[in-house]
């Protein structure tokens, strides 16, 4: 059979090129999260950081780790002062669903207060550093009034509304007694939801929870003493606990979700909103909040 050196060289080059592409793709997948392609049994790490204004990305990461058979347990690294009530509750509920499938352990960082504590509740174990700031069980709603400022600069607001309370919480008028009663009723109801969640997760009587739930903060060491946290430990201690609960032998490999590439426009929008909220005296979206403010 007559040899065709050019054809053989072309086939060889093509095979090498395909192998290179496959290797580059595998390398790209494992480089984003740090250990996605590592050998051994793995523990996924989901980071819950900053003010909680949305649950989407965190919940997507939780579901991805739940459905990944190579991930045997999940550690939540919580470093958040809380945020909006609804995002906190959505994250809490998704963690509760995931915890029915795989062990979930919380590692508290510098701050895991208010909503940051709320999202930690469904975990099988909660670990905190001795100096972690946690607790702040409660609800807050801040309404800024700029009516006097507008009066000084000669600006007057005209409002047309369908009912007495349609503009409740407006910064352009004072709060009436009936407004305050309505808003207090909302806060009280959401507060009871928080208390019930703590009572169920920590196996405490609601009356005992309310003694601790006046908005006060605790150090990690204090939180262990009063029963809000299970034990003291670092992220790697939490990973060890998660590995033990999952039956992993030896040191588990930590896996992080692939990091999304940040776009300049997203950064600029995020920074603008951040600075605007700071200027208005609030780091989170308006409304009732599970939020600890320094």
mmCIF file of C-alpha atoms in Angstrom:
data_model
loop_
_atom_site.group_PDB
_atom_site.id
_atom_site.type_symbol
_atom_site.label_atom_id
_atom_site.label_comp_id
_atom_site.label_asym_id
_atom_site.label_seq_id
_atom_site.Cartn_x
_atom_site.Cartn_y
_atom_site.Cartn_z
ATOM 1 C CA UNK A 1 0.000 0.000 0.000
ATOM 2 C CA UNK A 2 1.442 3.335 -1.019
ATOM 3 C CA UNK A 3 2.276 5.606 1.948
ATOM 4 C CA UNK A 4 0.948 9.137 2.015
ATOM 5 C CA UNK A 5 3.234 11.076 4.386
ATOM 6 C CA UNK A 6 1.337 14.349 3.958
ATOM 7 C CA UNK A 7 -1.996 12.725 4.883
ATOM 8 C CA UNK A 8 -0.437 10.959 7.893
ATOM 9 C CA UNK A 9 1.113 14.205 9.103
ATOM 10 C CA UNK A 10 -2.226 15.994 8.750
ATOM 11 C CA UNK A 11 -4.066 13.302 10.745
ATOM 12 C CA UNK A 12 -1.390 13.367 13.466
ATOM 13 C CA UNK A 13 -1.518 17.149 13.712
ATOM 14 C CA UNK A 14 -5.332 17.053 13.903
ATOM 15 C CA UNK A 15 -5.266 14.484 16.716
ATOM 16 C CA UNK A 16 -2.763 16.549 18.688
ATOM 17 C CA UNK A 17 -4.849 19.690 18.190
ATOM 18 C CA UNK A 18 -8.036 17.949 19.422
ATOM 19 C CA UNK A 19 -6.227 16.633 22.510
ATOM 20 C CA UNK A 20 -4.932 20.147 23.209
ATOM 21 C CA UNK A 21 -8.440 21.645 22.967
ATOM 22 C CA UNK A 22 -9.895 18.989 25.285
ATOM 23 C CA UNK A 23 -7.105 19.511 27.812
ATOM 24 C CA UNK A 24 -7.547 23.304 27.703
ATOM 25 C CA UNK A 25 -11.302 22.951 28.265
ATOM 26 C CA UNK A 26 -10.783 20.693 31.271
ATOM 27 C CA UNK A 27 -8.169 23.059 32.669
ATOM 28 C CA UNK A 28 -10.498 26.013 32.225
ATOM 29 C CA UNK A 29 -13.297 24.278 34.093
ATOM 30 C CA UNK A 30 -11.151 23.420 37.089
ATOM 31 C CA UNK A 31 -9.330 26.760 37.280
ATOM 32 C CA UNK A 32 -12.414 28.879 37.965
ATOM 33 C CA UNK A 33 -13.377 27.271 41.272
ATOM 34 C CA UNK A 34 -10.018 26.037 42.437
ATOM 35 C CA UNK A 35 -10.596 22.305 42.794
ATOM 36 C CA UNK A 36 -13.373 21.266 40.454
ATOM 37 C CA UNK A 37 -11.122 18.718 38.720
ATOM 38 C CA UNK A 38 -9.340 17.518 41.870
ATOM 39 C CA UNK A 39 -9.282 13.855 42.813
ATOM 40 C CA UNK A 40 -10.868 12.506 45.973
ATOM 41 C CA UNK A 41 -14.205 13.152 47.629
ATOM 42 C CA UNK A 42 -15.179 16.790 47.671
ATOM 43 C CA UNK A 43 -16.908 19.369 49.822
ATOM 44 C CA UNK A 44 -18.472 22.310 48.004
ATOM 45 C CA UNK A 45 -18.065 25.811 49.440
ATOM 46 C CA UNK A 46 -20.756 28.431 48.826
ATOM 47 C CA UNK A 47 -19.827 31.950 49.911
ATOM 48 C CA UNK A 48 -22.615 34.161 51.256
ATOM 49 C CA UNK A 49 -21.081 37.605 51.568
ATOM 50 C CA UNK A 50 -22.103 41.239 51.778
ATOM 51 C CA UNK A 51 -25.583 42.688 52.065
ATOM 52 C CA UNK A 52 -28.216 40.215 50.845
ATOM 53 C CA UNK A 53 -30.250 41.880 48.116
ATOM 54 C CA UNK A 54 -30.786 38.852 45.843
ATOM 55 C CA UNK A 55 -30.905 35.090 46.297
ATOM 56 C CA UNK A 56 -30.513 34.004 42.675
ATOM 57 C CA UNK A 57 -26.774 33.401 42.362
ATOM 58 C CA UNK A 58 -26.417 31.760 45.778
ATOM 59 C CA UNK A 59 -29.377 29.456 45.187
ATOM 60 C CA UNK A 60 -28.057 28.474 41.760
ATOM 61 C CA UNK A 61 -24.752 27.482 43.349
ATOM 62 C CA UNK A 62 -26.540 25.464 46.030
ATOM 63 C CA UNK A 63 -28.584 23.570 43.442
ATOM 64 C CA UNK A 64 -25.489 22.903 41.297
ATOM 65 C CA UNK A 65 -23.635 21.386 44.259
ATOM 66 C CA UNK A 66 -26.727 19.414 45.294
ATOM 67 C CA UNK A 67 -26.964 17.825 41.859
ATOM 68 C CA UNK A 68 -23.212 17.135 41.539
ATOM 69 C CA UNK A 69 -22.611 13.552 42.677
ATOM 70 C CA UNK A 70 -18.912 14.236 43.279
ATOM 71 C CA UNK A 71 -19.830 16.810 45.958
ATOM 72 C CA UNK A 72 -20.599 14.912 49.144
ATOM 73 C CA UNK A 73 -21.314 17.862 51.479
ATOM 74 C CA UNK A 74 -21.571 21.655 51.412
ATOM 75 C CA UNK A 75 -19.996 24.329 53.598
ATOM 76 C CA UNK A 76 -21.608 27.765 53.670
ATOM 77 C CA UNK A 77 -19.036 30.479 54.340
ATOM 78 C CA UNK A 78 -21.205 33.267 55.746
ATOM 79 C CA UNK A 79 -19.747 36.761 56.033
ATOM 80 C CA UNK A 80 -22.827 38.977 55.872
ATOM 81 C CA UNK A 81 -24.694 41.467 58.077
ATOM 82 C CA UNK A 82 -27.948 40.319 56.459
ATOM 83 C CA UNK A 83 -30.161 42.315 54.139
ATOM 84 C CA UNK A 84 -33.617 42.089 52.635
ATOM 85 C CA UNK A 85 -36.150 39.806 54.301
ATOM 86 C CA UNK A 86 -37.269 38.023 51.124
ATOM 87 C CA UNK A 87 -33.743 37.184 49.816
ATOM 88 C CA UNK A 88 -32.774 35.929 53.279
ATOM 89 C CA UNK A 89 -35.852 33.710 53.433
ATOM 90 C CA UNK A 90 -35.337 32.379 49.908
ATOM 91 C CA UNK A 91 -31.735 31.432 50.658
ATOM 92 C CA UNK A 92 -32.791 29.905 53.999
ATOM 93 C CA UNK A 93 -35.462 27.773 52.328
ATOM 94 C CA UNK A 94 -33.141 26.597 49.549
ATOM 95 C CA UNK A 95 -30.516 25.583 52.111
ATOM 96 C CA UNK A 96 -33.191 23.642 54.000
ATOM 97 C CA UNK A 97 -34.085 21.746 50.813
ATOM 98 C CA UNK A 98 -30.444 20.991 50.012
ATOM 99 C CA UNK A 99 -29.811 19.861 53.600
ATOM 100 C CA UNK A 100 -32.331 17.048 53.071
ATOM 101 C CA UNK A 101 -30.050 15.652 50.344
ATOM 102 C CA UNK A 102 -26.521 16.398 51.584
ATOM 103 C CA UNK A 103 -24.934 17.553 54.852
ATOM 104 C CA UNK A 104 -24.680 21.343 55.119
ATOM 105 C CA UNK A 105 -22.351 23.018 57.619
ATOM 106 C CA UNK A 106 -21.957 26.755 58.251
ATOM 107 C CA UNK A 107 -18.652 28.525 58.787
ATOM 108 C CA UNK A 108 -19.148 32.069 60.077
ATOM 109 C CA UNK A 109 -16.546 34.660 59.112
ATOM 110 C CA UNK A 110 -16.208 38.169 60.524
ATOM 111 C CA UNK A 111 -19.956 38.888 60.559
ATOM 112 C CA UNK A 112 -22.936 36.554 60.314
ATOM 113 C CA UNK A 113 -25.618 38.709 61.869
ATOM 114 C CA UNK A 114 -29.362 39.176 61.402
ATOM 115 C CA UNK A 115 -30.093 37.806 57.898
ATOM 116 C CA UNK A 116 -26.591 36.327 57.916
ATOM 117 C CA UNK A 117 -27.623 34.319 60.960
ATOM 118 C CA UNK A 118 -31.079 33.567 59.519
ATOM 119 C CA UNK A 119 -29.653 31.843 56.426
ATOM 120 C CA UNK A 120 -27.378 29.739 58.651
ATOM 121 C CA UNK A 121 -30.221 28.156 60.595
ATOM 122 C CA UNK A 122 -31.018 25.087 58.398
ATOM 123 C CA UNK A 123 -27.425 23.795 58.572
ATOM 124 C CA UNK A 124 -26.655 20.577 60.435
ATOM 125 C CA UNK A 125 -23.864 22.355 62.330
ATOM 126 C CA UNK A 126 -22.941 26.020 62.788
ATOM 127 C CA UNK A 127 -19.317 26.952 63.494
ATOM 128 C CA UNK A 128 -18.069 30.450 64.298
ATOM 129 C CA UNK A 129 -14.762 32.027 65.139
ATOM 130 C CA UNK A 130 -14.454 33.277 68.736
ATOM 131 C CA UNK A 131 -14.591 36.885 67.528
ATOM 132 C CA UNK A 132 -17.331 36.469 64.901
ATOM 133 C CA UNK A 133 -20.159 38.997 65.268
ATOM 134 C CA UNK A 134 -23.484 37.182 65.086
ATOM 135 C CA UNK A 135 -26.995 37.347 66.485
ATOM 136 C CA UNK A 136 -28.793 40.662 65.841
ATOM 137 C CA UNK A 137 -32.042 38.705 65.650
ATOM 138 C CA UNK A 138 -34.707 41.178 64.678
ATOM 139 C CA UNK A 139 -36.193 43.306 61.924
ATOM 140 C CA UNK A 140 -35.652 46.943 61.027
ATOM 141 C CA UNK A 141 -37.259 49.415 58.656
ATOM 142 C CA UNK A 142 -35.834 52.890 58.193
ATOM 143 C CA UNK A 143 -37.839 55.721 56.645
ATOM 144 C CA UNK A 144 -35.961 58.898 55.799
ATOM 145 C CA UNK A 145 -37.948 62.136 55.869
ATOM 146 C CA UNK A 146 -36.722 64.942 53.582
ATOM 147 C CA UNK A 147 -39.850 67.085 53.791
ATOM 148 C CA UNK A 148 -38.050 69.908 55.629
ATOM 149 C CA UNK A 149 -35.167 69.845 53.152
ATOM 150 C CA UNK A 150 -37.573 70.209 50.238
ATOM 151 C CA UNK A 151 -39.289 73.080 52.001
ATOM 152 C CA UNK A 152 -35.966 74.911 52.405
ATOM 153 C CA UNK A 153 -35.090 74.616 48.725
ATOM 154 C CA UNK A 154 -38.604 75.567 47.625
ATOM 155 C CA UNK A 155 -39.700 72.192 46.268
ATOM 156 C CA UNK A 156 -43.217 70.942 46.982
ATOM 157 C CA UNK A 157 -44.485 67.443 46.229
ATOM 158 C CA UNK A 158 -48.018 66.871 44.921
ATOM 159 C CA UNK A 159 -49.392 63.350 45.417
ATOM 160 C CA UNK A 160 -52.527 61.814 43.935
ATOM 161 C CA UNK A 161 -53.360 58.455 45.542
ATOM 162 C CA UNK A 162 -56.127 55.882 45.647
ATOM 163 C CA UNK A 163 -56.164 55.451 49.411
ATOM 164 C CA UNK A 164 -54.940 56.991 52.647
ATOM 165 C CA UNK A 165 -51.941 54.708 53.009
ATOM 166 C CA UNK A 166 -50.869 54.310 49.372
ATOM 167 C CA UNK A 167 -47.817 56.510 49.974
ATOM 168 C CA UNK A 168 -47.004 55.021 53.369
ATOM 169 C CA UNK A 169 -43.319 55.429 54.133
ATOM 170 C CA UNK A 170 -42.917 58.301 51.695
ATOM 171 C CA UNK A 171 -39.888 60.486 52.496
ATOM 172 C CA UNK A 172 -41.900 63.516 51.379
ATOM 173 C CA UNK A 173 -44.306 63.613 54.325
ATOM 174 C CA UNK A 174 -44.300 62.849 58.019
ATOM 175 C CA UNK A 175 -45.426 59.494 59.375
ATOM 176 C CA UNK A 176 -48.925 59.501 60.843
ATOM 177 C CA UNK A 177 -49.965 57.443 63.863
ATOM 178 C CA UNK A 178 -51.947 55.079 61.657
ATOM 179 C CA UNK A 179 -48.959 54.700 59.320
ATOM 180 C CA UNK A 180 -46.782 53.765 62.281
ATOM 181 C CA UNK A 181 -49.299 51.179 63.527
ATOM 182 C CA UNK A 182 -49.429 49.518 60.103
ATOM 183 C CA UNK A 183 -45.659 49.422 59.687
ATOM 184 C CA UNK A 184 -45.169 48.194 63.242
ATOM 185 C CA UNK A 185 -47.627 45.401 62.511
ATOM 186 C CA UNK A 186 -45.562 44.372 59.480
ATOM 187 C CA UNK A 187 -42.333 44.438 61.503
ATOM 188 C CA UNK A 188 -43.906 42.428 64.333
ATOM 189 C CA UNK A 189 -45.154 39.741 61.934
ATOM 190 C CA UNK A 190 -41.778 39.355 60.219
ATOM 191 C CA UNK A 191 -40.076 39.344 63.642
ATOM 192 C CA UNK A 192 -42.287 36.426 64.729
ATOM 193 C CA UNK A 193 -41.258 34.564 61.557
ATOM 194 C CA UNK A 194 -37.587 35.066 62.517
ATOM 195 C CA UNK A 195 -38.197 33.916 66.096
ATOM 196 C CA UNK A 196 -40.080 30.823 64.887
ATOM 197 C CA UNK A 197 -37.228 29.925 62.519
ATOM 198 C CA UNK A 198 -34.655 30.192 65.312
ATOM 199 C CA UNK A 199 -36.844 28.236 67.745
ATOM 200 C CA UNK A 200 -37.327 25.398 65.275
ATOM 201 C CA UNK A 201 -33.709 25.178 64.116
ATOM 202 C CA UNK A 202 -32.074 25.555 67.542
ATOM 203 C CA UNK A 203 -34.759 23.562 69.378
ATOM 204 C CA UNK A 204 -35.544 26.393 71.772
ATOM 205 C CA UNK A 205 -38.818 27.606 73.188
ATOM 206 C CA UNK A 206 -39.946 30.803 71.421
ATOM 207 C CA UNK A 207 -39.987 32.599 74.776
ATOM 208 C CA UNK A 208 -36.305 31.747 75.281
ATOM 209 C CA UNK A 209 -35.464 32.933 71.774
ATOM 210 C CA UNK A 210 -37.166 36.267 72.420
ATOM 211 C CA UNK A 211 -34.880 36.897 75.394
ATOM 212 C CA UNK A 212 -31.985 36.800 72.926
ATOM 213 C CA UNK A 213 -33.867 38.383 70.020
ATOM 214 C CA UNK A 214 -33.915 42.046 70.959
ATOM 215 C CA UNK A 215 -31.411 42.967 68.247
ATOM 216 C CA UNK A 216 -28.327 42.454 70.403
ATOM 217 C CA UNK A 217 -25.159 41.024 68.904
ATOM 218 C CA UNK A 218 -22.982 38.225 70.265
ATOM 219 C CA UNK A 219 -19.413 37.155 69.722
ATOM 220 C CA UNK A 220 -18.962 33.642 68.409
ATOM 221 C CA UNK A 221 -17.930 32.476 71.863
ATOM 222 C CA UNK A 222 -20.984 34.076 73.480
ATOM 223 C CA UNK A 223 -23.224 32.576 70.811
ATOM 224 C CA UNK A 224 -22.011 29.076 71.668
ATOM 225 C CA UNK A 225 -22.794 29.711 75.333
ATOM 226 C CA UNK A 226 -26.395 30.802 74.654
ATOM 227 C CA UNK A 227 -27.034 28.075 72.092
ATOM 228 C CA UNK A 228 -27.127 30.047 68.856
ATOM 229 C CA UNK A 229 -23.952 28.395 67.516
ATOM 230 C CA UNK A 230 -22.781 24.787 67.924
ATOM 231 C CA UNK A 231 -19.023 25.164 68.245
ATOM 232 C CA UNK A 232 -16.006 27.329 67.569
ATOM 233 C CA UNK A 233 -13.903 26.697 64.502
ATOM 234 C CA UNK A 234 -12.541 27.969 61.199
ATOM 235 C CA UNK A 235 -13.568 27.309 57.613
ATOM 236 C CA UNK A 236 -11.332 24.247 57.507
ATOM 237 C CA UNK A 237 -12.769 22.953 60.768
ATOM 238 C CA UNK A 238 -16.227 23.295 59.190
ATOM 239 C CA UNK A 239 -15.004 21.402 56.106
ATOM 240 C CA UNK A 240 -13.729 18.620 58.351
ATOM 241 C CA UNK A 241 -17.084 18.420 60.139
ATOM 242 C CA UNK A 242 -18.909 18.368 56.789
ATOM 243 C CA UNK A 243 -16.620 15.596 55.560
ATOM 244 C CA UNK A 244 -17.283 13.541 58.663
ATOM 245 C CA UNK A 245 -21.048 13.954 58.305
ATOM 246 C CA UNK A 246 -20.755 12.818 54.667
ATOM 247 C CA UNK A 247 -18.589 9.835 55.560
ATOM 248 C CA UNK A 248 -15.531 11.137 53.728
ATOM 249 C CA UNK A 249 -12.324 9.396 54.774
ATOM 250 C CA UNK A 250 -9.327 11.664 55.133
ATOM 251 C CA UNK A 251 -9.133 15.345 54.310
ATOM 252 C CA UNK A 252 -11.874 16.473 51.907
ATOM 253 C CA UNK A 253 -11.074 18.534 48.831
ATOM 254 C CA UNK A 254 -12.704 21.966 48.835
ATOM 255 C CA UNK A 255 -14.483 23.024 45.650
ATOM 256 C CA UNK A 256 -15.692 26.545 44.871
ATOM 257 C CA UNK A 257 -18.211 27.492 42.175
ATOM 258 C CA UNK A 258 -16.703 28.842 38.964
ATOM 259 C CA UNK A 259 -16.293 32.581 39.235
ATOM 260 C CA UNK A 260 -18.221 34.679 36.772
ATOM 261 C CA UNK A 261 -16.184 37.118 34.743
ATOM 262 C CA UNK A 262 -16.972 40.604 35.971
ATOM 263 C CA UNK A 263 -18.011 43.107 33.321
ATOM 264 C CA UNK A 264 -17.068 46.756 33.604
ATOM 265 C CA UNK A 265 -20.666 47.907 33.199
ATOM 266 C CA UNK A 266 -21.799 45.588 36.023
ATOM 267 C CA UNK A 267 -19.070 46.939 38.284
ATOM 268 C CA UNK A 268 -19.991 50.563 37.541
ATOM 269 C CA UNK A 269 -23.703 49.931 38.164
ATOM 270 C CA UNK A 270 -22.931 48.041 41.384
ATOM 271 C CA UNK A 271 -20.675 50.800 42.700
ATOM 272 C CA UNK A 272 -23.211 53.493 41.799
ATOM 273 C CA UNK A 273 -26.019 51.690 43.641
ATOM 274 C CA UNK A 274 -23.716 51.001 46.594
ATOM 275 C CA UNK A 275 -22.763 54.662 46.951
ATOM 276 C CA UNK A 276 -26.370 55.781 46.485
ATOM 277 C CA UNK A 277 -27.556 53.477 49.260
ATOM 278 C CA UNK A 278 -24.773 54.683 51.526
ATOM 279 C CA UNK A 279 -25.800 58.260 50.873
ATOM 280 C CA UNK A 280 -29.378 57.438 51.799
ATOM 281 C CA UNK A 281 -28.216 55.772 55.007
ATOM 282 C CA UNK A 282 -29.014 52.186 54.007
ATOM 283 C CA UNK A 283 -26.928 49.432 52.441
ATOM 284 C CA UNK A 284 -29.871 47.327 51.340
ATOM 285 C CA UNK A 285 -33.026 47.619 49.323
ATOM 286 C CA UNK A 286 -35.813 49.495 51.109
ATOM 287 C CA UNK A 287 -38.483 47.802 53.191
ATOM 288 C CA UNK A 288 -38.258 45.472 56.169
ATOM 289 C CA UNK A 289 -34.756 44.085 56.586
ATOM 290 C CA UNK A 290 -32.930 41.381 58.503
ATOM 291 C CA UNK A 291 -29.920 43.707 58.759
ATOM 292 C CA UNK A 292 -27.279 44.565 61.333
ATOM 293 C CA UNK A 293 -25.954 48.105 60.906
ATOM 294 C CA UNK A 294 -22.586 48.913 62.437
#
